Short mmCIF file of C-alpha atoms and ligand atoms in Angstrom, two decimals:
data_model
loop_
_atom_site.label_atom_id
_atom_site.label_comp_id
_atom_site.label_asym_id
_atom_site.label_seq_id
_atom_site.Cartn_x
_atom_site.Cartn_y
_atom_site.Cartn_z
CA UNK P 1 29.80 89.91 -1.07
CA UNK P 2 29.43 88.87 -4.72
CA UNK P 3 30.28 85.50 -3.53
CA UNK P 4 26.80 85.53 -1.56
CA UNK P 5 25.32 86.85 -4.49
CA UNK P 6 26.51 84.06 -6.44
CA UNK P 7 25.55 81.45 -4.57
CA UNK P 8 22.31 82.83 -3.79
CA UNK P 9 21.35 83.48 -7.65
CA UNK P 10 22.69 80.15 -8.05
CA UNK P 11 20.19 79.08 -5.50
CA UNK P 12 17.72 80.75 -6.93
CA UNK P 13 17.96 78.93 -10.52
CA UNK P 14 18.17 75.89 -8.76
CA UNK P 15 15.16 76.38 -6.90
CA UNK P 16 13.67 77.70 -10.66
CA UNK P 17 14.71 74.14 -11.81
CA UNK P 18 13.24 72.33 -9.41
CA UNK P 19 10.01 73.96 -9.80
CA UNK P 20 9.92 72.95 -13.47
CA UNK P 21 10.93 69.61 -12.76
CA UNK P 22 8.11 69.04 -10.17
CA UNK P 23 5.44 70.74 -12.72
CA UNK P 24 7.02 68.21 -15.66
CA UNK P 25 6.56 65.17 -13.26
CA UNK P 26 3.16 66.37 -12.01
CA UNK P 27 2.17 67.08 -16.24
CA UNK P 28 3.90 63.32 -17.43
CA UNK P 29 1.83 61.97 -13.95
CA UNK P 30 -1.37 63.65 -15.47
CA UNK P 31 -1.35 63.08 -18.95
CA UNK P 32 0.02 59.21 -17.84
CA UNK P 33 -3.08 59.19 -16.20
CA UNK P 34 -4.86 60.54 -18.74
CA UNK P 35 -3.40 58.21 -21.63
CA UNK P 36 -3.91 55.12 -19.56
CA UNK P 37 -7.51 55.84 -19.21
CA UNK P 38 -7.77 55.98 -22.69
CA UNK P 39 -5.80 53.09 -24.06
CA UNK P 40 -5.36 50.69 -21.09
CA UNK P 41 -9.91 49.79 -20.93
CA UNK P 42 -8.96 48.55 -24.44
CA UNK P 43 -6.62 45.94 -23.03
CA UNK P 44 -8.35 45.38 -19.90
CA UNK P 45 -10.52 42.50 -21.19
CA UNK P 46 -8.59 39.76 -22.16
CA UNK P 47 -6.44 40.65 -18.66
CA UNK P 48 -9.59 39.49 -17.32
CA UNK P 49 -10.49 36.41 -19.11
CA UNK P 50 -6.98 35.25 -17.31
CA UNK P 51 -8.96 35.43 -14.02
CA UNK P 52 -11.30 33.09 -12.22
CA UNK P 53 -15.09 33.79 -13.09
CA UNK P 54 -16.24 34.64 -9.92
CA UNK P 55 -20.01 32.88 -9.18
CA UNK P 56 -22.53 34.64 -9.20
CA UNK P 57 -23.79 34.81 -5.01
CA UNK P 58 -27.96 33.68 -4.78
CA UNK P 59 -27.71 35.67 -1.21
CA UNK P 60 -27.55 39.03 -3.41
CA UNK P 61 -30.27 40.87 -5.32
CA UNK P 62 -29.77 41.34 -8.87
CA UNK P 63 -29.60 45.18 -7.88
CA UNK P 64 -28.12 44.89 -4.67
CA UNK P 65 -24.95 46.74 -5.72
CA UNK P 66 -26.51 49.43 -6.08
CA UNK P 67 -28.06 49.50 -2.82
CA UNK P 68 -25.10 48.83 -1.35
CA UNK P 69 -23.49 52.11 -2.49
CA UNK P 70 -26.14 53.94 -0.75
CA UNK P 71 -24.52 52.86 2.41
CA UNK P 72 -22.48 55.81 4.16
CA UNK P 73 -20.17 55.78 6.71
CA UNK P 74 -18.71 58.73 8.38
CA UNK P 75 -14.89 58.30 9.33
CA UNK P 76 -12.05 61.22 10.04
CA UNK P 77 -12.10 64.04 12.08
CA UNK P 78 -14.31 65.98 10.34
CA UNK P 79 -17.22 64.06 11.31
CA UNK P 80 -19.45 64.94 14.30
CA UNK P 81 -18.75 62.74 17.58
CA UNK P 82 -20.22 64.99 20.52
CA UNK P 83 -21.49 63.16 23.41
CA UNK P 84 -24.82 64.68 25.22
CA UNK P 85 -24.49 66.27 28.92
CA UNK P 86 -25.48 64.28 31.43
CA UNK P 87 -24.03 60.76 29.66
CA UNK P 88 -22.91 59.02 32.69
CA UNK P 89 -20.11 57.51 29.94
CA UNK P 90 -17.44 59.69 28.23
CA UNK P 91 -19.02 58.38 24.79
CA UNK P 92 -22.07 56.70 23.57
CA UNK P 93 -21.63 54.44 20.65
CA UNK P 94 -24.68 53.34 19.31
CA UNK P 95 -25.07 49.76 17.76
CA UNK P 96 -27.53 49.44 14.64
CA UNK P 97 -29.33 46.93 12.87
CA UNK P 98 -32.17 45.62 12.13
CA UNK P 99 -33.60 43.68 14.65
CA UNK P 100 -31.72 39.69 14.54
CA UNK P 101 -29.78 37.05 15.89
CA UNK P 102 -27.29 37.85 13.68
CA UNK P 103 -26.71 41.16 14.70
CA UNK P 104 -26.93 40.20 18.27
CA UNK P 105 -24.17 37.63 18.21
CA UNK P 106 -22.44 40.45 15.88
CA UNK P 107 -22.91 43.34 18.90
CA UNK P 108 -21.78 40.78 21.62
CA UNK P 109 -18.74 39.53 20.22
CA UNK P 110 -17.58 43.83 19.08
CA UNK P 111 -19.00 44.84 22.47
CA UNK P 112 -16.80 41.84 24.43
CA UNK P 113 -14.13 42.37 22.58
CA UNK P 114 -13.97 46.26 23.07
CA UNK P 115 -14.22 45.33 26.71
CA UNK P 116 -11.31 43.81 26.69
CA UNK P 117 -9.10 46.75 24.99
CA UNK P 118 -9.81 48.88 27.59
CA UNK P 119 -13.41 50.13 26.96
CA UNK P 120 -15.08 50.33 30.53
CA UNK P 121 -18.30 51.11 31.23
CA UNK P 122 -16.98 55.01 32.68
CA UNK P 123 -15.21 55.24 28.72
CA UNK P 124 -18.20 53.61 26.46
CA UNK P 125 -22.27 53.56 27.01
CA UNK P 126 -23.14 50.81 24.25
CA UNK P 127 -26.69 51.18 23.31
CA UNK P 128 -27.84 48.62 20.85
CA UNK P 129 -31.43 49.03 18.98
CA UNK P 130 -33.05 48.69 16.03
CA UNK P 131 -34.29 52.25 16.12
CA UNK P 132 -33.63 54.85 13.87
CA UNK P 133 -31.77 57.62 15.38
CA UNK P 134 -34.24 60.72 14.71
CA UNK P 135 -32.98 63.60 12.34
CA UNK P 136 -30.40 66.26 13.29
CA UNK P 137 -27.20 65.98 15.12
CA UNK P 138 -25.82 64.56 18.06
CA UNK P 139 -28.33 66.88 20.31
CA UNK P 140 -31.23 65.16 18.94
CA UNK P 141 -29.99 61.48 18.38
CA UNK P 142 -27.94 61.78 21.89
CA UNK P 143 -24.70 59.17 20.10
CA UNK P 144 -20.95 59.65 19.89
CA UNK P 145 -20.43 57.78 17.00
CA UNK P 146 -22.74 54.76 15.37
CA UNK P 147 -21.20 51.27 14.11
CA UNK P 148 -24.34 49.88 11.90
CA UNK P 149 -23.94 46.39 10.73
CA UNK P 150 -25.78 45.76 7.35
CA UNK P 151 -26.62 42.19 6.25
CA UNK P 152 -27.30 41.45 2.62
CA UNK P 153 -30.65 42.23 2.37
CA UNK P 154 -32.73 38.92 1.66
CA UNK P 155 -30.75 37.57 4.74
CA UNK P 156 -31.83 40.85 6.85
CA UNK P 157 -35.61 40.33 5.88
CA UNK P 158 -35.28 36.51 6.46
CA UNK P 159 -33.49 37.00 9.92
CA UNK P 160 -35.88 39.49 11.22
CA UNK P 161 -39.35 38.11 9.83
CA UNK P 162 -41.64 35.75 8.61
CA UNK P 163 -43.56 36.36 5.96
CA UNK P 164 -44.67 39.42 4.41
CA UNK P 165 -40.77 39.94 2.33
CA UNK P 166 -41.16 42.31 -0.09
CA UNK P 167 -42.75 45.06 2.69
CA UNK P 168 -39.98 44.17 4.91
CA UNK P 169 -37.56 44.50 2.55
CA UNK P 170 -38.60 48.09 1.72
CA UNK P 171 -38.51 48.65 5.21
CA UNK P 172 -34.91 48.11 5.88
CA UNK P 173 -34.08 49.66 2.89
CA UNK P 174 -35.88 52.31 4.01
CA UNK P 175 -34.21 52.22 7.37
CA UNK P 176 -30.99 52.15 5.94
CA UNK P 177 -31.12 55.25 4.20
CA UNK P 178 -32.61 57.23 7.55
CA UNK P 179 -29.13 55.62 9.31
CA UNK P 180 -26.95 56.69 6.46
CA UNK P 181 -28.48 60.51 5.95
CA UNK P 182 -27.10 60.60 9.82
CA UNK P 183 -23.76 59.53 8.44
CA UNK P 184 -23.51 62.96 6.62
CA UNK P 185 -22.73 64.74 9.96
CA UNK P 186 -22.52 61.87 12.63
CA UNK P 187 -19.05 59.27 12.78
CA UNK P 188 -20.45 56.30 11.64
CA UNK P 189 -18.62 52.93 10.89
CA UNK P 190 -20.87 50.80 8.48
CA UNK P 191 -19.88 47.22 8.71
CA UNK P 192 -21.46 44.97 5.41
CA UNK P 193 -21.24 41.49 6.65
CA UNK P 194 -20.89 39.79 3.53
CA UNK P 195 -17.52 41.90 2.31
CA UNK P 196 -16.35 42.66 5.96
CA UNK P 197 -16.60 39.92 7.84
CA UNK P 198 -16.64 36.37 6.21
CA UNK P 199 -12.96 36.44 4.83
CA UNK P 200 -10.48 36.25 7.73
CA UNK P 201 -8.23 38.95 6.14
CA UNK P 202 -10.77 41.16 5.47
CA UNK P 203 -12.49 40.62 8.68
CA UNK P 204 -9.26 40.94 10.58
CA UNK P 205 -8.84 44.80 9.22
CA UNK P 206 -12.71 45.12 9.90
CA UNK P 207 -11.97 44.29 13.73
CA UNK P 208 -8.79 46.91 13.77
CA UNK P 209 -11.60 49.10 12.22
CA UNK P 210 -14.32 48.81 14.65
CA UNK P 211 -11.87 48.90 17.81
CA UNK P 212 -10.21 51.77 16.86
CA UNK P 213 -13.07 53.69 15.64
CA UNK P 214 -13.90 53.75 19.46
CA UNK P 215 -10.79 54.96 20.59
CA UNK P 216 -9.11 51.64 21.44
CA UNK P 217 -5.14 51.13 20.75
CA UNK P 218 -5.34 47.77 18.75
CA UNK P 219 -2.83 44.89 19.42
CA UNK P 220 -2.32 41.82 17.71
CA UNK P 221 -3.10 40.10 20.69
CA UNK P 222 -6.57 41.71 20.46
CA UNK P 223 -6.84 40.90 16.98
CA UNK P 224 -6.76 37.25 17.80
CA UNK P 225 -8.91 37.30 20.64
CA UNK P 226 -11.32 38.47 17.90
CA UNK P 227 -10.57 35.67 15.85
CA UNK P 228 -10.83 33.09 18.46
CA UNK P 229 -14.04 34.69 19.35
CA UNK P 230 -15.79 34.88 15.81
CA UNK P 231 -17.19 31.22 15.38
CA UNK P 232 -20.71 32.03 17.40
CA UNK P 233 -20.94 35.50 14.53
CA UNK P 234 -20.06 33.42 11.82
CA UNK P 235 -22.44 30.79 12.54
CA UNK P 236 -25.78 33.15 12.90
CA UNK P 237 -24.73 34.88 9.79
CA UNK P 238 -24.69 31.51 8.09
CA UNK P 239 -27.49 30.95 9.67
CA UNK P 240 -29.63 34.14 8.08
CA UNK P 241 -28.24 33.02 4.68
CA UNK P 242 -29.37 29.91 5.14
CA UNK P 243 -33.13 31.17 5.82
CA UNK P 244 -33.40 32.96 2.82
CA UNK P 245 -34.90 30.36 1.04
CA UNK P 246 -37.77 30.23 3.11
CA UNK P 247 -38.63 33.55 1.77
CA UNK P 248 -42.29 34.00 0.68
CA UNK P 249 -41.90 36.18 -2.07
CA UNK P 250 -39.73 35.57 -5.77
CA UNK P 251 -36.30 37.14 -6.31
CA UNK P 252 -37.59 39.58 -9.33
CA UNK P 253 -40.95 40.55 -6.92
CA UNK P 254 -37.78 41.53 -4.59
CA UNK P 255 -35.37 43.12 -7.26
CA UNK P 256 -38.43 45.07 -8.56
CA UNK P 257 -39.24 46.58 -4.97
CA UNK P 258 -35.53 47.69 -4.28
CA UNK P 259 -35.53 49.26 -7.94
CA UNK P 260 -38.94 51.37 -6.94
CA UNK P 261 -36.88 52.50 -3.61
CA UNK P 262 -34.22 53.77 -5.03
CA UNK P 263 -35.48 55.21 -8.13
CA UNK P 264 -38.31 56.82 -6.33
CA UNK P 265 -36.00 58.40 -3.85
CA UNK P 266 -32.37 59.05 -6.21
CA UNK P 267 -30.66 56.24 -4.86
CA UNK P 268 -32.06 56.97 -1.04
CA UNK P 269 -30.36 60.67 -1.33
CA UNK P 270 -34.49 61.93 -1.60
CA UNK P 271 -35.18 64.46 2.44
CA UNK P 272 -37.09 62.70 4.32
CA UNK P 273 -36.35 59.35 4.06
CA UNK P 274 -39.50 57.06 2.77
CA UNK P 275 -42.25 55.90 5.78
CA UNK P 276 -41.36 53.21 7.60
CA UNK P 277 -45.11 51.97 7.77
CA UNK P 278 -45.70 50.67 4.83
CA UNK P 279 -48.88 48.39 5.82
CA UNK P 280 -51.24 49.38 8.65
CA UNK P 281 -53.30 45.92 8.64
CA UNK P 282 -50.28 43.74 9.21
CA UNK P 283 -50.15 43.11 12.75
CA UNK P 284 -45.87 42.24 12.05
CA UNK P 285 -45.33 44.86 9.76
CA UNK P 286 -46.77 47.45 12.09
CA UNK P 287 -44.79 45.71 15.08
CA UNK P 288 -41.34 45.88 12.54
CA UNK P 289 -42.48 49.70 11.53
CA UNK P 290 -42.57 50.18 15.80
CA UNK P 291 -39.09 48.87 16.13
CA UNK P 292 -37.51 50.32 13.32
CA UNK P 293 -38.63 53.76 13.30
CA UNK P 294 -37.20 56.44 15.93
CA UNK P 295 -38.55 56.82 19.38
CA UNK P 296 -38.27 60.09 20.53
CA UNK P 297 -39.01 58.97 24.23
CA UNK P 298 -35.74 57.07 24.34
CA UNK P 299 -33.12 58.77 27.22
CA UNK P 300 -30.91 61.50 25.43
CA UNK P 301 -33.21 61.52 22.42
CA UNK P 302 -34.83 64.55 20.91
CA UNK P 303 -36.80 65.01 17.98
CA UNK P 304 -37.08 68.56 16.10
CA UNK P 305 -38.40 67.34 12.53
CA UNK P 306 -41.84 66.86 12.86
CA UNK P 307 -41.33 64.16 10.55
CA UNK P 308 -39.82 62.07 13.07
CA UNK P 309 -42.88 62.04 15.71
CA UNK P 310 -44.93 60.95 12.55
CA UNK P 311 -42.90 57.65 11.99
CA UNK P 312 -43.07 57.21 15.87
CA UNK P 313 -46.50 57.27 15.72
CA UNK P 314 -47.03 55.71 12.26
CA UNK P 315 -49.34 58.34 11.31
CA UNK P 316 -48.07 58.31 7.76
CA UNK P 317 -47.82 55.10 5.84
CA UNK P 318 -46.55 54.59 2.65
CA UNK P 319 -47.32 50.87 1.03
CA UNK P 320 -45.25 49.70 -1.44
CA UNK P 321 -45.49 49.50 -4.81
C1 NAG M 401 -39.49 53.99 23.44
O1 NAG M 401 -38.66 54.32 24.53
C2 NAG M 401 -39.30 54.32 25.78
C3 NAG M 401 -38.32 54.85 26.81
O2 NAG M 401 -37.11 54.13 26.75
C4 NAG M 401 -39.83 52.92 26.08
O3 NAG M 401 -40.50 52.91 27.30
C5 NAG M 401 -40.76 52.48 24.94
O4 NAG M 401 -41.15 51.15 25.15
C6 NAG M 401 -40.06 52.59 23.61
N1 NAG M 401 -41.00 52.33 22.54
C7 NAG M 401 -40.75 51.43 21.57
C8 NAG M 401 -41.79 51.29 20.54
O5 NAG M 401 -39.74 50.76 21.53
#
C-alpha cells in the first residue's frame, strides 16, 4: 500500500516536472522567437548582399505583388466542395481563366493528365469558362471545387485582347477578385503561372497539387507524364509573355490603373466586386465584359444577388479611372 502511494506521488512530481519543463521550452521557444525578431533584421542585410541580385522581371507590374496577394485559394477540409443534384458526375471541377491560348493549352494538358490518374468522366465533369461563377455557394455556382489559373497580368490582357489594355486590365483584375471572394467558402486551387509552373521543381509540386486536389492518388509515374507533357503549356505561356510588348498602353498608365483597383476596393476585399463593364462603346470590351461576367443561364447555375443578373446584363458599368 504505501509502496503504491510512493510510486504514484512519485509519479505525480514527475508528471509536475515535466509540465514545467514543457512550459520552460515553450517560454525559451517564445522569447527565442521574440529576441530573434528583434536582433536578427539587424543582421539580415549584409546576409543578403551575399546573394545573387535577382533581375528585376519586365512581365510584372511595378505593383503586381500586391495584386498577387489578393489571390485566394481555398484548400483543407474546411472548405465547401458540394456537388449539385442532378450532376451526371460525382464532382464538378470548374476550370478558370480568362479567356486564352494559354489557359487552354494549360486546361488540356491538367484535364489529360487527370484522365490518366483515374479521373473518368462518371468521377469528374470538367467545365472550363471564362465566366465568373455568380455569388453564394455551391447551390448557386453549381462547382465542386475550382482550379483558376492566373497569368501575370500584362500577359493575361495581351493573351486575351487587342487593344484597349488598361480597360482590360481592370477587367481581369476585377474578375479575379469575384473568383477569389468564392474562395472564402468554395475549394479553390489558384495556380500563378509565373511562380507555379515555369521552374520544373516548383511546377512538379504544382502538378501533385492540382491532381490531388481532385481526389487523384499521385505517382511518380504520373508526375512524369506531366513533365513529358508540359512543352505545348510552356510554349503558349511564353508565348503571352512574348505579346506583351505589343501592348497599346505604357507600363505606369497600367501600374496607375491596378493602384485605383485596389485602393478603391481595400485590396479587392470591397462586397460586390467592381463592374465588369467598364466601357459600353467598345464593341471588344463589351464582348470581354460578356465572357467574363457570370451567366446565370449556364446548367446548374443560380443567381440570388441581384448584383449578379446586373453584370449578366451589363446594366451597370463602371469605366475606369
Ligand atoms: C450563357 O449560357 C447559355 C446556356 O449555356 C448559353 O446559351 C449562352 O450563350 C451563354 N451566354 C454567354 C454570354 O456566354
Amino acid at each position: 500500500m504505501e509502496l503504491v502511494y510512493a510510486r504514484s506521488a512519485k509519479q505525480g512530481i514527475l508528471k509536475h516536472r515535466d509540465k514545467r519543463l514543457l512550459i520552460a521550452v515553450v517560454v525559451s521557444i517564445v522569447t527565442g522567437a521574440g529576441l530573434g525578431e528583434i536582433f536578427w533584421p539587424r543582421v539580415k542585410p549584409s546576409f543578403e548582399e551575399a546573394v545573387e541580385p535577382v533581375p528585376e522581371s519586365n512581365h510584372k507590374l511595378p505593383n503586381e505583388a500586391a495584386f498577387e496577394q489578393t489571390l485566394r485559394s481555398c484548400l483543407g477540409a474546411a472548405c465547401y466542395t458540394a456537388t449539385p443534384k442532378g450532376s451526371k458526375a460525382e464532382a464538378r471541377i470548374a476550370l478558370l481563366a480568362p479567356p486564352s491560348q494559354a489557359a487552354d493549352a494549360f486546361f488540356a494538358w491538367y484535364v489529360a493528365l487527370a484522365k490518366r490518374g483515374g479521373a473518368t468522366a462518371r468521377k469528374v465533369e470538367w467545365i472550363q469558362t471564362a465566366h465568373a461563377p455568380p455569388y453564394g455557394y455551391g447551390k448557386n455556382h453549381g462547382y465542386t471545387r475550382i482550379v483558376r489559373l492566373a497569368l501575370p497580368l500584362l500577359s493575361s490582357v495581351a493573351a486575351s485582347s487587342q487593344g484597349n489594355a488598361a480597360e482590360s486590365l481592370a477587367q481581369h483584375v476585377r474578375w479575379h477578385c469575384r473568383v477569389s471572394h468564392v474562395a472564402a467558402h468554395t475549394a479553390q486551387l489558384t495556380v500563378r503561372s509565373a511562380s507555379d509552373l515555369l521552374d520544373v521543381v516548383e511546377r512538379r509540386l504544382t502538378t501533385e497539387r492540382l491532381l490531388s486536389f481532385v481526389g487523384i492518388k499521385v505517382a511518380p509515374d504520373l508526375l512524369d507524364e506531366g513533365e513529358r507533357t508540359f512543352a505545348p503549356v510552356l510554349r503558349a505561356l511564353q508565348a503571352a509573355d512574348a505579346s506583351i510588348d505589343a501592348l497599346d498602353a505604357s507600363r505606369w498608365r497600367l501600374a496607375d490603373v491596378l493602384s485605383s483597383e485596389l485602393s478603391a476596393t481595400q485590396n479587392l476585399r470591397a462586397w460586390p466586386c467592381r463592374s465588369l463593364w467598364v466601357d459600353m462603346d467598345d464593341a471588344a470590351l463589351v464582348e470581354a465584359a460578356r465572357a467574363l461576367s457570370p451567366n446565370c443561364s449556364r446548367p446548374f447555375t443560380t443567381c440570388s444577388v441581384a448584383r449578379d443578373r446586373e453584370e449578366m446584363f451589363g446594366k451597370r458599368s463602371e469605366p475606369i479611372k
